[in-house]
Amino acid sequence: MSMKSRGGAVEHLGTRNVIQKKWALFLCLGSFCAGMFFTNRMWSMPEYKDVSRTSNEVERINLNSEDCNLNLVLKPNSNYSDVEVSNTQNVIKKLGNSETVESTPKRRYFMVIGINTAFSSRKRRDSVRATWMPRAEERKKLEEEKGIIIRFVIGHSSTSGGILDRAIKAEETLHNDFMRLNHVEGYLELSAKTKAYFSTAVALWDADFYVKVDDDVHVNLATLGLTLARHRMKPLVYIGCMKSGPVLAQKGVKYHEPEYWKFGEVGNKYFRHATGQLYAISRDLATYISINQDVLHKYANEDVSLGSWFIGLDVEHVDDRRLCCGTPPDCEWKAQAGNICVASFDWRCSGVCRSVERMKEVHQRCGEEESALWGATF
């Protein structure tokens, strides 16, 4: 082959290479444009197809959960009702810093005292009103100046709006000292009533302590306050007269425990728990009961149930025998020795025997000075 022909071949090949490069560049540009088109389609379609929410729904679901370290996972096309969002907000308020959620935080009280009572106990309530429980304006002053709330605690009858409920309503109009619970009254429902009491009290008042006392027990309010104040810095504290009674397996006897088999062999005793006449728990424990009330087990005896709810928690049990003194002369001797009792009752009656007739006597002989409550600093 001559040099001329070889030169022509080289020139022809060079022209072909230039054409191929132009086509390659054109194809690259076309592929890029097509990729951009389909990419925009892929990103924009789910925004309208899979997740369809109004601005109000997004605003409700977008809860501030920094303080609780809560992560909300949203599923496409889920329906979030106002009730569900409200429940979530309530959990955040209880477990996190409530001040970051509520624009106007509640006042912190010192203690809430719930006096457990029944429909048939009108005379008992009157005996308490006439002795250790301040009435009317004095009770309001006690709330404002000392941060102490006192209420009789009662639910409703099985017949809504019946004669029993109407009687309580009339008494409430007269004295304004009841806390009504969403609970049907009944002796076998005392454990459920206890859960309802703490849940309701926590919702109504933010306090350091929540106290439960029976309506046939005498209480010295100043001494109770000073006793609880010593444990004010403890977040998980359970204060009362701790006991460990026998688990009664025999049917038909008082305090029979149908679930006796859970406590081991027949004849075993319960775990330590506060006697039910009077006990106090801290704010965090009351809140724990409120949050978990639907899953807390109820035993036959109310005081046993309460003690069981704290097993497995890092709770400090405080056994203070001044919360279970006897009636005169026991509490009288102790008062004369300078060791004033917090509460007095008779063990054989699980309260002050014949309390309607004897409460005034117990108050006169074992009660603290009238000025003690107003002069005390909690």
Coordinates of C-alpha atoms in Angstrom, one line a residue:
M1 CA 0.0 0.0 0.0
S2 CA 1.3 3.5 -0.9
M3 CA 1.8 6.2 1.6
K4 CA -1.0 8.2 -0.1
S5 CA -3.6 5.6 0.3
R6 CA -2.6 5.0 3.9
G7 CA -2.9 8.8 4.6
G8 CA -6.5 8.8 3.1
A9 CA -7.4 5.9 5.4
V10 CA -6.1 7.8 8.4
E11 CA -8.1 10.8 7.4
H12 CA -11.3 8.7 7.0
L13 CA -10.9 7.1 10.4
G14 CA -10.4 10.5 12.1
T15 CA -13.6 11.8 10.6
R16 CA -15.5 8.8 11.8
N17 CA -14.1 9.1 15.4
V18 CA -15.3 12.7 15.6
I19 CA -18.8 11.7 14.5
Q20 CA -18.9 8.9 17.1
K21 CA -17.9 11.3 19.9
K22 CA -20.6 13.8 19.0
W23 CA -23.2 11.0 19.2
A24 CA -21.9 9.8 22.5
L25 CA -22.1 13.4 23.9
F26 CA -25.7 13.7 22.6
L27 CA -26.6 10.4 24.2
C28 CA -25.1 11.4 27.5
L29 CA -27.1 14.6 27.6
G30 CA -30.3 12.8 26.7
S31 CA -29.7 10.2 29.5
F32 CA -29.1 13.0 32.0
C33 CA -32.3 14.8 31.1
A34 CA -34.3 11.6 31.2
G35 CA -32.8 10.8 34.6
M36 CA -33.7 14.2 36.0
F37 CA -37.3 13.8 34.7
F38 CA -37.9 10.4 36.3
T39 CA -36.1 11.3 39.5
N40 CA -38.4 14.3 40.1
R41 CA -41.4 12.0 39.4
M42 CA -40.1 9.4 42.0
W43 CA -39.6 12.0 44.7
S44 CA -42.8 14.0 44.2
M45 CA -45.4 11.3 43.8
P46 CA -45.3 9.8 47.4
E47 CA -45.7 13.2 48.9
Y48 CA -49.3 13.3 47.7
K49 CA -50.1 9.7 47.2
D50 CA -48.9 7.9 50.3
V51 CA -49.0 10.6 53.0
S52 CA -52.1 12.8 53.0
R53 CA -52.5 14.9 56.2
T54 CA -54.0 18.2 56.9
S55 CA -51.9 20.9 58.5
N56 CA -53.9 20.5 61.7
E57 CA -53.1 16.8 61.9
V58 CA -49.4 17.4 61.4
E59 CA -49.4 20.2 64.1
R60 CA -51.1 17.9 66.6
I61 CA -48.8 14.9 66.0
N62 CA -45.6 17.1 66.0
L63 CA -45.4 16.9 69.8
N64 CA -42.3 18.3 71.6
S65 CA -40.7 15.2 73.1
E66 CA -37.2 16.3 73.8
D67 CA -37.5 16.1 77.6
C68 CA -38.9 12.6 77.5
N69 CA -36.7 11.2 74.7
L70 CA -39.8 10.0 72.9
N71 CA -39.7 9.0 69.2
L72 CA -43.0 9.0 67.4
V73 CA -43.1 6.8 64.3
L74 CA -45.7 7.9 61.8
K75 CA -47.3 5.4 59.5
P76 CA -48.8 6.5 56.2
N77 CA -52.6 6.9 56.2
S78 CA -52.9 6.4 60.0
N79 CA -55.8 8.1 61.8
Y80 CA -54.8 10.0 64.9
S81 CA -57.8 11.1 67.0
D82 CA -57.8 13.9 69.5
V83 CA -58.1 11.5 72.3
E84 CA -55.0 9.6 71.3
V85 CA -53.0 12.8 71.0
S86 CA -54.3 14.0 74.3
N87 CA -53.3 10.7 76.0
T88 CA -49.8 11.1 74.6
Q89 CA -49.5 14.6 75.9
N90 CA -50.7 13.5 79.3
V91 CA -47.9 10.8 79.4
I92 CA -45.4 13.5 78.4
K93 CA -46.6 15.8 81.2
K94 CA -46.2 13.1 83.8
L95 CA -42.9 11.6 82.8
G96 CA -41.2 14.7 81.6
N97 CA -40.9 18.3 82.8
S98 CA -44.5 19.5 83.1
E99 CA -43.5 23.1 83.1
T100 CA -42.3 22.8 79.5
V101 CA -45.7 21.5 78.4
E102 CA -48.2 23.5 80.5
S103 CA -48.2 27.3 80.1
T104 CA -49.5 27.8 83.6
P105 CA -48.1 25.1 86.0
K106 CA -50.1 24.0 88.9
R107 CA -49.5 25.1 92.4
R108 CA -47.5 22.6 94.5
Y109 CA -49.2 21.7 97.7
F110 CA -47.7 19.9 100.6
M111 CA -50.1 17.0 101.1
V112 CA -53.5 15.8 100.0
I113 CA -55.4 13.8 102.6
G114 CA -58.1 11.6 101.4
I115 CA -60.5 10.3 104.1
N116 CA -62.0 7.0 102.8
T117 CA -65.7 6.9 103.6
A118 CA -68.9 5.1 102.6
F119 CA -72.5 6.1 102.0
S120 CA -73.6 4.8 105.4
S121 CA -70.9 6.8 107.3
R122 CA -72.6 10.2 107.6
K123 CA -72.3 10.2 111.4
R124 CA -68.6 9.2 111.2
R125 CA -67.9 12.1 108.8
D126 CA -69.7 14.5 111.2
S127 CA -67.5 13.2 114.1
V128 CA -64.4 13.9 112.1
R129 CA -65.7 17.4 111.1
A130 CA -66.3 18.1 114.8
T131 CA -62.8 17.1 115.9
W132 CA -59.6 17.0 113.9
M133 CA -60.7 18.2 110.4
P134 CA -60.9 22.0 110.0
R135 CA -64.3 23.1 108.6
A136 CA -65.4 25.7 106.0
E137 CA -63.2 28.9 106.1
E138 CA -60.5 27.2 108.2
R139 CA -60.1 24.4 105.7
K140 CA -59.7 27.0 102.9
K141 CA -57.1 28.8 105.0
L142 CA -55.3 25.5 105.5
E143 CA -55.1 25.0 101.8
E144 CA -53.9 28.5 101.1
E145 CA -51.4 28.9 104.0
K146 CA -50.2 25.4 104.6
G147 CA -50.8 23.7 101.3
I148 CA -52.9 20.9 102.9
I149 CA -55.9 19.6 101.1
I150 CA -58.5 17.4 103.0
R151 CA -61.4 15.7 101.4
F152 CA -63.8 12.8 102.1
V153 CA -63.3 10.3 99.3
I154 CA -66.3 8.4 97.9
G155 CA -67.5 7.0 94.5
H156 CA -71.0 6.4 93.2
S157 CA -73.7 3.9 93.9
S158 CA -74.5 1.1 91.5
T159 CA -77.7 3.0 90.6
S160 CA -76.5 6.2 89.1
G161 CA -78.4 9.2 90.5
G162 CA -80.1 7.1 93.1
I163 CA -81.0 8.0 96.7
L164 CA -77.5 7.4 98.0
D165 CA -75.9 9.7 95.4
R166 CA -78.5 12.4 96.0
A167 CA -77.7 12.2 99.8
I168 CA -74.0 12.7 99.2
K169 CA -74.8 15.6 96.8
A170 CA -76.8 17.3 99.4
E171 CA -74.1 16.8 102.0
E172 CA -71.5 18.2 99.5
T173 CA -73.7 21.3 99.0
L174 CA -73.6 21.8 102.8
H175 CA -69.9 21.2 103.5
N176 CA -68.1 21.2 100.2
D177 CA -65.5 18.7 101.4
F178 CA -65.9 15.7 99.1
M179 CA -63.8 14.2 96.3
R180 CA -66.0 12.1 94.1
L181 CA -64.5 9.2 92.2
N182 CA -65.4 7.5 89.0
H183 CA -65.8 4.3 91.0
V184 CA -68.8 2.1 92.1
E185 CA -68.7 1.7 95.9
G186 CA -68.5 -1.7 97.5
Y187 CA -66.5 -3.4 100.2
L188 CA -64.9 -5.8 97.9
E189 CA -63.8 -3.0 95.6
L190 CA -61.5 -1.1 98.1
S191 CA -58.4 -1.9 96.0
A192 CA -60.0 -0.4 92.9
K193 CA -61.1 2.6 95.0
T194 CA -57.5 3.1 96.2
K195 CA -56.3 3.3 92.6
A196 CA -59.1 5.7 91.7
Y197 CA -58.3 7.9 94.7
F198 CA -54.6 8.3 93.9
S199 CA -55.2 8.8 90.2
T200 CA -57.9 11.4 90.8
A201 CA -55.9 13.2 93.5
V202 CA -52.8 13.5 91.3
A203 CA -54.9 14.9 88.5
L204 CA -56.5 17.5 90.7
W205 CA -53.6 18.6 92.9
D206 CA -49.8 18.5 92.5
A207 CA -48.5 17.7 96.0
D208 CA -45.4 16.3 97.7
F209 CA -47.4 13.6 99.5
Y210 CA -50.8 11.8 99.2
V211 CA -52.3 10.4 102.3
K212 CA -55.1 7.9 102.8
V213 CA -56.9 7.6 106.1
D214 CA -60.1 5.9 107.2
D215 CA -63.0 7.9 108.6
D216 CA -62.9 6.2 112.0
V217 CA -59.2 7.1 112.7
H218 CA -58.1 10.1 114.8
V219 CA -55.3 12.3 113.2
N220 CA -53.1 15.0 114.5
L221 CA -52.5 17.1 111.4
A222 CA -49.5 19.1 112.6
T223 CA -47.7 16.0 113.8
L224 CA -48.5 14.3 110.5
G225 CA -47.2 17.2 108.5
L226 CA -43.9 17.4 110.5
T227 CA -43.5 13.7 110.2
L228 CA -43.8 13.7 106.4
A229 CA -41.7 16.8 106.0
R230 CA -38.7 14.8 107.2
H231 CA -39.0 12.7 104.0
R232 CA -39.7 15.5 101.6
M233 CA -36.5 15.0 99.6
K234 CA -37.2 11.3 98.9
P235 CA -38.9 10.8 95.5
L236 CA -40.0 7.2 96.2
V237 CA -41.1 6.8 99.8
Y238 CA -43.9 4.8 101.4
I239 CA -44.7 5.7 105.0
G240 CA -46.9 3.9 107.5
C241 CA -47.0 1.2 110.1
M242 CA -45.5 -1.7 108.3
K243 CA -46.9 -5.2 109.0
S244 CA -46.8 -8.7 107.6
G245 CA -50.1 -10.5 108.5
P246 CA -51.0 -14.1 107.7
V247 CA -52.4 -15.0 104.3
L248 CA -55.9 -16.5 105.1
A249 CA -56.7 -19.4 102.8
Q250 CA -60.0 -20.5 104.5
K251 CA -63.1 -19.3 102.8
G252 CA -65.8 -17.4 104.7
V253 CA -63.4 -15.8 107.2
K254 CA -62.7 -12.0 107.3
Y255 CA -59.8 -10.9 105.1
H256 CA -59.9 -14.2 103.1
E257 CA -57.4 -14.2 100.3
P258 CA -58.7 -16.1 97.2
E259 CA -55.2 -15.9 95.7
Y260 CA -53.5 -17.4 98.7
W261 CA -51.6 -19.9 96.6
K262 CA -49.5 -17.1 95.1
F263 CA -47.8 -16.6 98.5
G264 CA -46.4 -20.1 98.8
E265 CA -47.5 -22.7 101.3
V266 CA -50.6 -22.4 103.4
G267 CA -49.8 -20.5 106.5
N268 CA -47.3 -18.1 104.9
K269 CA -47.4 -14.4 105.6
Y270 CA -47.7 -11.4 103.2
F271 CA -44.8 -9.2 102.3
R272 CA -44.3 -6.1 104.4
H273 CA -46.9 -3.4 103.7
A274 CA -48.4 -0.4 105.5
T275 CA -51.6 -1.0 107.6
G276 CA -54.6 0.5 105.8
Q277 CA -55.8 2.8 108.6
L278 CA -53.3 5.5 107.5
Y279 CA -50.4 5.7 105.1
A280 CA -48.7 8.2 102.9
I281 CA -46.8 8.0 99.6
S282 CA -44.7 10.4 97.7
R283 CA -45.8 12.3 94.5
D284 CA -43.8 10.0 92.2
L285 CA -45.4 6.8 93.6
A286 CA -48.9 8.3 93.3
T287 CA -48.1 9.3 89.7
Y288 CA -46.9 5.7 89.1
I289 CA -50.2 4.3 90.3
S290 CA -52.1 6.8 88.1
I291 CA -50.2 5.9 84.9
N292 CA -50.2 2.2 85.5
Q293 CA -53.6 1.8 87.1
D294 CA -55.0 -0.4 84.4
V295 CA -52.3 -3.1 84.9
L296 CA -51.9 -3.1 88.7
H297 CA -53.2 -6.3 90.2
K298 CA -55.9 -6.1 93.0
Y299 CA -55.7 -8.5 95.9
A300 CA -58.6 -9.1 98.3
N301 CA -57.2 -6.6 100.9
E302 CA -56.6 -3.0 99.9
D303 CA -53.4 -2.5 102.0
V304 CA -51.9 -5.7 100.5
S305 CA -52.7 -4.5 97.0
L306 CA -51.0 -1.1 97.6
G307 CA -47.9 -2.9 99.0
S308 CA -47.7 -5.2 96.0
W309 CA -47.7 -2.3 93.5
F310 CA -44.4 -1.2 94.9
I311 CA -42.6 -4.6 94.9
G312 CA -39.9 -4.5 92.2
L313 CA -39.6 -0.7 92.5
D314 CA -36.7 1.0 94.4
V315 CA -39.1 2.2 97.1
E316 CA -38.1 3.2 100.7
H317 CA -40.4 1.7 103.3
V318 CA -40.6 3.9 106.4
D319 CA -42.0 2.1 109.4
D320 CA -43.2 4.8 111.8
R321 CA -45.2 3.5 114.8
R322 CA -46.6 6.9 115.6
L323 CA -49.0 6.4 112.7
C324 CA -50.7 3.6 114.6
C325 CA -51.0 4.5 118.3
G326 CA -53.8 3.1 120.4
T327 CA -56.7 5.1 121.8
P328 CA -56.6 6.4 125.4
P329 CA -54.7 5.7 127.5
D330 CA -52.0 4.7 125.0
C331 CA -51.9 7.9 122.9
E332 CA -52.5 10.0 126.1
W333 CA -49.5 8.6 127.8
K334 CA -47.3 9.2 124.7
A335 CA -48.6 12.8 124.4
Q336 CA -47.7 13.5 128.1
A337 CA -44.2 12.1 127.4
G338 CA -43.8 14.6 124.5
N339 CA -44.2 11.9 121.8
I340 CA -47.5 13.0 120.2
C341 CA -49.1 10.4 118.0
V342 CA -49.9 11.0 114.3
A343 CA -52.9 8.7 114.3
S344 CA -54.8 6.7 116.9
F345 CA -57.2 3.7 116.6
D346 CA -58.1 0.4 118.1
W347 CA -56.6 -2.7 116.4
R348 CA -59.5 -4.9 117.4
C349 CA -61.9 -2.7 115.5
S350 CA -59.5 -1.6 112.7
G351 CA -60.4 1.9 113.7
V352 CA -61.6 3.8 116.8
C353 CA -64.2 1.5 118.3
R354 CA -67.6 3.2 118.3
S355 CA -65.9 6.2 116.7
V356 CA -69.1 8.2 116.4
E357 CA -69.4 8.3 120.2
R358 CA -65.7 8.2 121.1
M359 CA -64.0 10.4 118.5
K360 CA -64.5 13.6 120.6
E361 CA -63.1 11.9 123.7
V362 CA -60.0 10.7 121.8
H363 CA -59.5 14.2 120.4
Q364 CA -59.7 15.8 123.8
R365 CA -57.3 13.4 125.5
C366 CA -54.8 12.7 122.6
G367 CA -55.2 15.7 120.3
E368 CA -52.4 18.2 119.8
E369 CA -52.7 21.9 120.8
E370 CA -55.1 23.9 118.5
S371 CA -52.3 26.3 117.8
A372 CA -49.9 23.5 116.7
L373 CA -51.2 23.3 113.1
W374 CA -51.1 27.1 112.4
G375 CA -47.7 27.5 114.0
A376 CA -46.0 24.6 112.2
T377 CA -43.7 25.1 109.3
F378 CA -43.6 22.3 106.8

